[in-house]
Coordinates of C-alpha atoms in Angstrom, one line a residue:
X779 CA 0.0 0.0 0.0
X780 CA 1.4 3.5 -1.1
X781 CA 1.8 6.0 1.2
X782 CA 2.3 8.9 -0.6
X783 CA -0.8 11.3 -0.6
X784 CA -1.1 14.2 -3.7
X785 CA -0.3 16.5 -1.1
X786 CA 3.2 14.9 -0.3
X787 CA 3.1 14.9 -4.2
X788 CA 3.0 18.0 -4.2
X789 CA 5.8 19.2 -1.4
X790 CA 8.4 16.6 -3.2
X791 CA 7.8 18.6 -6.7
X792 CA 8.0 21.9 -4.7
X793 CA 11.3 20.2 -3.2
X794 CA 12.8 19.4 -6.6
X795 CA 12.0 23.0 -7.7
X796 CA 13.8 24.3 -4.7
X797 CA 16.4 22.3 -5.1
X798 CA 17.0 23.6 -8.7
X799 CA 16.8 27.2 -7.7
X800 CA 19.5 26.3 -5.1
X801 CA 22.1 25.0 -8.2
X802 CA 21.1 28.2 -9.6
X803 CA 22.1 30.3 -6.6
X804 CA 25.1 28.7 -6.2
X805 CA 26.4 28.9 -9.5
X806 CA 24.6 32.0 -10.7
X807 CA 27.3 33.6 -13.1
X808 CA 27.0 30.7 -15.7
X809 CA 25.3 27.8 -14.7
X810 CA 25.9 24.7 -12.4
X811 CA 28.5 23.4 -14.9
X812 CA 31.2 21.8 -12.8
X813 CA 29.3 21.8 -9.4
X814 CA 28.3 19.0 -7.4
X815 CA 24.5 19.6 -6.7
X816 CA 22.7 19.3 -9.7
X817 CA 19.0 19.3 -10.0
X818 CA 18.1 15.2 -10.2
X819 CA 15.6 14.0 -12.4
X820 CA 11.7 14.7 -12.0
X821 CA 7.9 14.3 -13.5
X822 CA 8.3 17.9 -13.5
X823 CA 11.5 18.4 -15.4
X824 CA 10.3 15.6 -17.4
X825 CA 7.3 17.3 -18.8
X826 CA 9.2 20.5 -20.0
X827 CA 8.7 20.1 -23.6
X828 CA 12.4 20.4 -25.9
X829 CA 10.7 20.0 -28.7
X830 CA 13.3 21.9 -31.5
X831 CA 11.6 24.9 -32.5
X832 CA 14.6 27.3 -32.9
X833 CA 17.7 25.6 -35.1
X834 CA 16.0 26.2 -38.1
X835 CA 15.8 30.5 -38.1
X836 CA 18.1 32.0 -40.5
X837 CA 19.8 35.3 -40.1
X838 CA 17.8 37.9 -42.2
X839 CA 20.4 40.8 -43.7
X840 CA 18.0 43.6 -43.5
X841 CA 17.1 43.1 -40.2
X842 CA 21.3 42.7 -38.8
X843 CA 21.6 45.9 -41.0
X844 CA 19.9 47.9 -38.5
X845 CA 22.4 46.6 -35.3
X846 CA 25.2 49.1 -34.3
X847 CA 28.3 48.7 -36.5
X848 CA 30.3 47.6 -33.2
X849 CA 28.3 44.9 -32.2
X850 CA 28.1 43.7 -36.4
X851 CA 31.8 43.5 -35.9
X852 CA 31.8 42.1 -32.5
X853 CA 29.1 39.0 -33.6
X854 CA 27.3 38.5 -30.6
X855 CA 25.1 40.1 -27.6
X856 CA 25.6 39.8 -23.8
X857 CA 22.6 38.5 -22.2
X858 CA 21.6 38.0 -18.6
X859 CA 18.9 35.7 -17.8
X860 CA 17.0 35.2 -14.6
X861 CA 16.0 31.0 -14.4
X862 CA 13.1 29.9 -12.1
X863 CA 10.3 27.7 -13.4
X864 CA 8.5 27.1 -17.0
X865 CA 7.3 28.5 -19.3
X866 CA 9.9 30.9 -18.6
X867 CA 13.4 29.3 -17.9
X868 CA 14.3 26.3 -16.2
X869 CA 16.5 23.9 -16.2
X870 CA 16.5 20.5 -17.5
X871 CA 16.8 17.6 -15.3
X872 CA 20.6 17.4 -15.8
X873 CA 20.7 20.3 -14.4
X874 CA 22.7 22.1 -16.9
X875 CA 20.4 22.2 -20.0
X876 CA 18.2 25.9 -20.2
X877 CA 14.7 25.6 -21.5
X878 CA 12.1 27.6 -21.6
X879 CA 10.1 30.2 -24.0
X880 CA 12.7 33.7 -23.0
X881 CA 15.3 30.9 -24.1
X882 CA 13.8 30.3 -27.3
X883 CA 12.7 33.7 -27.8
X884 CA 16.6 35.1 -27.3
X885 CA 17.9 32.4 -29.3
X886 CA 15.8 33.0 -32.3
X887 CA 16.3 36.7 -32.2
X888 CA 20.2 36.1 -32.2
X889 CA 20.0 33.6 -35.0
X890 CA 17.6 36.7 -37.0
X891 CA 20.1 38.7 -36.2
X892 CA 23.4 36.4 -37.0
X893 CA 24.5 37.1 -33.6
X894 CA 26.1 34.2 -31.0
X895 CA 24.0 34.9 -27.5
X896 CA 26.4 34.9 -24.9
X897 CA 24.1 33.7 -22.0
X898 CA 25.1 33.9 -18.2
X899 CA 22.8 33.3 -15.7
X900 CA 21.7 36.1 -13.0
X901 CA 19.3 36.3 -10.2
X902 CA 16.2 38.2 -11.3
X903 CA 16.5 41.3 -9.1
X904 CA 19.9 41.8 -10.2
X905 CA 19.8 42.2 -14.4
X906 CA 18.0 45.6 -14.5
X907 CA 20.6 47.5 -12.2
X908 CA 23.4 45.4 -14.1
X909 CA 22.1 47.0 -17.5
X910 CA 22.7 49.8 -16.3
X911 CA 26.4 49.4 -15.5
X912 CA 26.8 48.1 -18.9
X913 CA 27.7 44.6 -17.7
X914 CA 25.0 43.1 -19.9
X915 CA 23.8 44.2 -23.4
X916 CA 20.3 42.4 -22.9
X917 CA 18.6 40.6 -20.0
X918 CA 15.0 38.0 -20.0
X919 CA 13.4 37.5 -16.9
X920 CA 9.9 37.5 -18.0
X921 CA 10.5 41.6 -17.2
X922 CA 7.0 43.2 -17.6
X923 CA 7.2 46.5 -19.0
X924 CA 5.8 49.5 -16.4
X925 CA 5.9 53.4 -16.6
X926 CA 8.4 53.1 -13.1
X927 CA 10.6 50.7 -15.4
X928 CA 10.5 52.4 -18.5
X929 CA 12.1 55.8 -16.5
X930 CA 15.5 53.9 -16.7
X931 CA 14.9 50.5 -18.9
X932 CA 14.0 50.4 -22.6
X933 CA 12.3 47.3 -23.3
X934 CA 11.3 45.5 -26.5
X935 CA 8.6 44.0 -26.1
X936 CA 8.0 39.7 -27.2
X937 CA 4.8 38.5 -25.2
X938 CA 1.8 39.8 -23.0
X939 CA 1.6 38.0 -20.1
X940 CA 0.8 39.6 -16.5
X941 CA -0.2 39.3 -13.1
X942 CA -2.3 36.6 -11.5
X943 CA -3.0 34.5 -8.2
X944 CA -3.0 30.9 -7.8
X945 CA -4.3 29.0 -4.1
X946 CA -4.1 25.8 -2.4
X947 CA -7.6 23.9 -3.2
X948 CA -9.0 24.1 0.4
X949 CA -9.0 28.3 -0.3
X950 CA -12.0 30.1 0.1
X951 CA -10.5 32.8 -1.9
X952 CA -12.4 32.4 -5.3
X953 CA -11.2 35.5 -7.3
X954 CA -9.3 38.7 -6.6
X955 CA -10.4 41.7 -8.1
X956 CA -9.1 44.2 -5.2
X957 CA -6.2 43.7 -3.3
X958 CA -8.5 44.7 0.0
X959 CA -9.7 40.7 -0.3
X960 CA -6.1 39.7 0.7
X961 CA -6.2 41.9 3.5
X962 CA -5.3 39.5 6.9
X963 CA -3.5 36.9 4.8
X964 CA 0.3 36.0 3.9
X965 CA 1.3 36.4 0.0
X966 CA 3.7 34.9 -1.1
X967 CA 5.5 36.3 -4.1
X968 CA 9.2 37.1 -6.3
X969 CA 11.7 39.1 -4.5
X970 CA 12.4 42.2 -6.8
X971 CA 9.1 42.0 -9.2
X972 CA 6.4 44.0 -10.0
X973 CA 4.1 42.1 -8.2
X974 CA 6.2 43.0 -4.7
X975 CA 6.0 46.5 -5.9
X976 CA 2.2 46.7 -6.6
X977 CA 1.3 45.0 -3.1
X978 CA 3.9 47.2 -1.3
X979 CA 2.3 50.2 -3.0
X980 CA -1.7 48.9 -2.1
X981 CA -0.5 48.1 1.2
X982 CA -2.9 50.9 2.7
X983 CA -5.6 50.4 1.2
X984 CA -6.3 47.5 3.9
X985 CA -5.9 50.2 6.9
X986 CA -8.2 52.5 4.7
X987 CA -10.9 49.7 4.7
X988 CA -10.9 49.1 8.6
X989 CA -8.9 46.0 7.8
X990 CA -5.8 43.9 8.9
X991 CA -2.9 44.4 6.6
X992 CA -1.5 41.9 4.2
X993 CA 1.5 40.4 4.6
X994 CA 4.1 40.1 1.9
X995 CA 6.5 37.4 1.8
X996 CA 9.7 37.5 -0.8
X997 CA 11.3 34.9 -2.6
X998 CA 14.2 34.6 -4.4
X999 CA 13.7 30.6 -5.2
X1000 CA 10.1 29.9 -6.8
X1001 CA 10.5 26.4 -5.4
X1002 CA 10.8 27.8 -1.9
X1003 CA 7.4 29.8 -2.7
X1004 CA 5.6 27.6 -3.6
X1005 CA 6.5 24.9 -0.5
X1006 CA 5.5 27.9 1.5
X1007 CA 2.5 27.9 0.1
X1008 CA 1.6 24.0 0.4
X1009 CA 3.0 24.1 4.0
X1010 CA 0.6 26.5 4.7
X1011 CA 2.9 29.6 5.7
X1012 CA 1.6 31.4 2.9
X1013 CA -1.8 31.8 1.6
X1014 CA -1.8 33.1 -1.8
X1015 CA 1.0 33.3 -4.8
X1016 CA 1.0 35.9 -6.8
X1017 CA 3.3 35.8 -9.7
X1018 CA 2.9 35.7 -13.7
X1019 CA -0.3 34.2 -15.4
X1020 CA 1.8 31.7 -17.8
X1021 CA 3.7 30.7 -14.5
X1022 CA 0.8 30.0 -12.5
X1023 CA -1.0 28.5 -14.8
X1024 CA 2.1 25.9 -15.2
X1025 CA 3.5 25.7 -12.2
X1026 CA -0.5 24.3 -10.5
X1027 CA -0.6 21.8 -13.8
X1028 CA 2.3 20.5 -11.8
X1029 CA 1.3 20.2 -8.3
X1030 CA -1.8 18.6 -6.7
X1031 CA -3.8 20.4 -4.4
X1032 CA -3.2 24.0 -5.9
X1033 CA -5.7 25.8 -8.3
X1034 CA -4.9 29.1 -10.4
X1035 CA -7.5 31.8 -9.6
X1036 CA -7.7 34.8 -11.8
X1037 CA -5.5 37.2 -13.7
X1038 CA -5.4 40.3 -11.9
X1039 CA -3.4 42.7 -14.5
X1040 CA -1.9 42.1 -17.9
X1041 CA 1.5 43.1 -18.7
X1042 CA 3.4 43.4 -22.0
X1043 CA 6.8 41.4 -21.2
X1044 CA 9.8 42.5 -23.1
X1045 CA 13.6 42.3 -23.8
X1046 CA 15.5 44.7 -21.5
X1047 CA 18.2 47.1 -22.2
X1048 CA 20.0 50.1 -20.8
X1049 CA 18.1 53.7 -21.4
X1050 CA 19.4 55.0 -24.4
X1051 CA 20.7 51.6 -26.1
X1052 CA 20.8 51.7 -30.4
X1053 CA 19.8 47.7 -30.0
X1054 CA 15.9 48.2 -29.5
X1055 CA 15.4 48.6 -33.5
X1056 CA 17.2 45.5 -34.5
X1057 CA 15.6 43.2 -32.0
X1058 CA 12.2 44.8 -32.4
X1059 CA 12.6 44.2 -36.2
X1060 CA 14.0 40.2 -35.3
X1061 CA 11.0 39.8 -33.3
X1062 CA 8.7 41.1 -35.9
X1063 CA 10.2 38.7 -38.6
X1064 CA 9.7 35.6 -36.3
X1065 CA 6.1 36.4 -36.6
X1066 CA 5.9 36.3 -40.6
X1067 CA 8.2 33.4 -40.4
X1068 CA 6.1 31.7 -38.4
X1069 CA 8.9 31.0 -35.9
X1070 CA 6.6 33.1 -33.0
X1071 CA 3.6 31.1 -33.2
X1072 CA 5.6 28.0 -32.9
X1073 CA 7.3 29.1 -29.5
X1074 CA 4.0 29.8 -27.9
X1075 CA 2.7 26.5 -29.1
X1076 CA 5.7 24.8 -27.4
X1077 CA 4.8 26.6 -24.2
X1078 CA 1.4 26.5 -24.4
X1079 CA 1.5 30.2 -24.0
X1080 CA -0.6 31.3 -27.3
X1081 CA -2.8 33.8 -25.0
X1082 CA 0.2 35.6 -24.4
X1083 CA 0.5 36.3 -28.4
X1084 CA 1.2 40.2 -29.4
X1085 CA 0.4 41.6 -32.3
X1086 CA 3.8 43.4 -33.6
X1087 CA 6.7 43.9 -31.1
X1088 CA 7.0 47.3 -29.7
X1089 CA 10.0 49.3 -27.8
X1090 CA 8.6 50.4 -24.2
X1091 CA 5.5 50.9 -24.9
X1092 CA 2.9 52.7 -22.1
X1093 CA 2.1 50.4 -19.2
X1094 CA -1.3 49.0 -19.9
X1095 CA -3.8 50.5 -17.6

């Protein structure tokens, strides 16, 4: 007789998560190459898809035309890229292998492009600032694009994806459409993202409504979040829509429960940078090529569809 119960199902996918977020953080300027923990094999892992949807782009002249003559001659692009769970970026089950649909979407561009992506791996809260220095040309991250951001970021935009909620089943929270019904309970969310900034910024409107504030909790590991969230520590997630929606297809005893705000997601550079034409221009031939639509298939992600790429456009209200 087996005694494993969905909900220890659960905590032991949340583990494995956790434990791939660790290898992250411990080798976060280029991978777990070389180190001793790597993430061990999982149903999760196992049900990222790798299908191939990338090696055939070709480089289109035009579009390279419009890159800065330095980085022509240079041949490739820095990027920074923030891993955590699908449809994002993940790892693989050996640990080493990137997958996820910012991978595919910055691989494509550089093929478009006939640029090599130099790709290191950085903590999430980090890339912006490190634009800024000039350590990085580009960063992914799943970075939604906001009027706060836009002050020092330019952004090119590839998706529209947003914020959302997702519960444990036994929740009698069925839908969020102010943040006065969290009022009194623990949320759980990503350390350095918008959604920590838009519940630190609502904060009050639980004292203006006669009502015990929220509590925010801040993660830098998703897998961490989420076993807060199954051990009951937290009561509600709030993170993207697309990473939700994944991330409860892969736990028992969770249920997404609304979006709450969309969000058009882009590439991110420094203020200023002569890039955002050329990859706005990369992104727009992957959607006549087709190359788009396949990546969302892949990821199951076709909601998140935009009609022409765009560099930092307003926040959607």
């Amino acid at each position: 007789m087996s005694l494993t119960t969905p909900r220890t199902t659960a905590l032991r996918t949340a583990a494995v998560l956790a434990a791939a977020a660790l290898t992250l953080t411990a080798c976060g300027s280029g991978g777990p190459s070389g180190a001793a923990g790597a993430a061990a094999p999982s149903s999760a892992d196992d049900k990222i898809p790798t299908t191939d949807v990338v090696s055939g782009v070709r480089k289109d002249p035009a579009v390279a035309k419009l890159l800065p003559a330095d980085v022509r001659a240079r041949g490739s692009l820095s990027l920074a890229t923030s891993v955590g769970t699908p449809p994002g970026a993940a790892y693989l089950a050996d640990g080493k292998t990137l997958a996820g649909q910012d991978i595919d979407f910055a691989d494509a561009v550089g093929k478009v492009l006939g640029l090599k992506i130099d790709r290191e791996v950085a903590s999430f809260e980090a890339i912006l600032p490190a634009l800024g220095s000039g350590k990085y040309d580009v960063g992914t991250g799943n970075f939604g694009v906001t009027d706060e951001r836009r002050k020092a970021i330019d952004f090119v935009t590839y998706i529209n994806d947003g914020q959302g909620f997702a519960v444990r089943k036994d929740s009698p929270l069925k839908k969020v459409g102010s943040l006065r019904q969290l009022c009194g309970l623990t949320v759980a969310t990503g350390a350095g993202t918008t959604f920590e900034a838009t519940l630190e910024k609502n904060r009050q409107q639980c004292a203006k409504a006669g009502k015990k504030p929220y509590d925010v909790k801040t993660y830098a590991e998703q897998g961490a979040l989420w076993i807060s969230l199954q051990q009951g520590r937290t009561d509600v997630v709030m993170s993207t829509i697309n990473g939700l929606r994944y991330a409860v297809r892969q736990q028992p005893g969770l249920r997404f429960l609304n979006e709450f705000k969309r969000l058009d997601v882009g590439f991110a550079f420094k203020k200023g940078t002569p890039l955002a034409p050329a990859v706005r221009a990369a992104v727009n031939h992957l959607k006549k090529d087709g190359t788009y639509d396949r990546i969302l298939k892949k990821w199951g992600t076709g909601a998140s569809a935009l009609k022409t790429s765009r560099i930092s456009p307003p926040e959607i209200r």
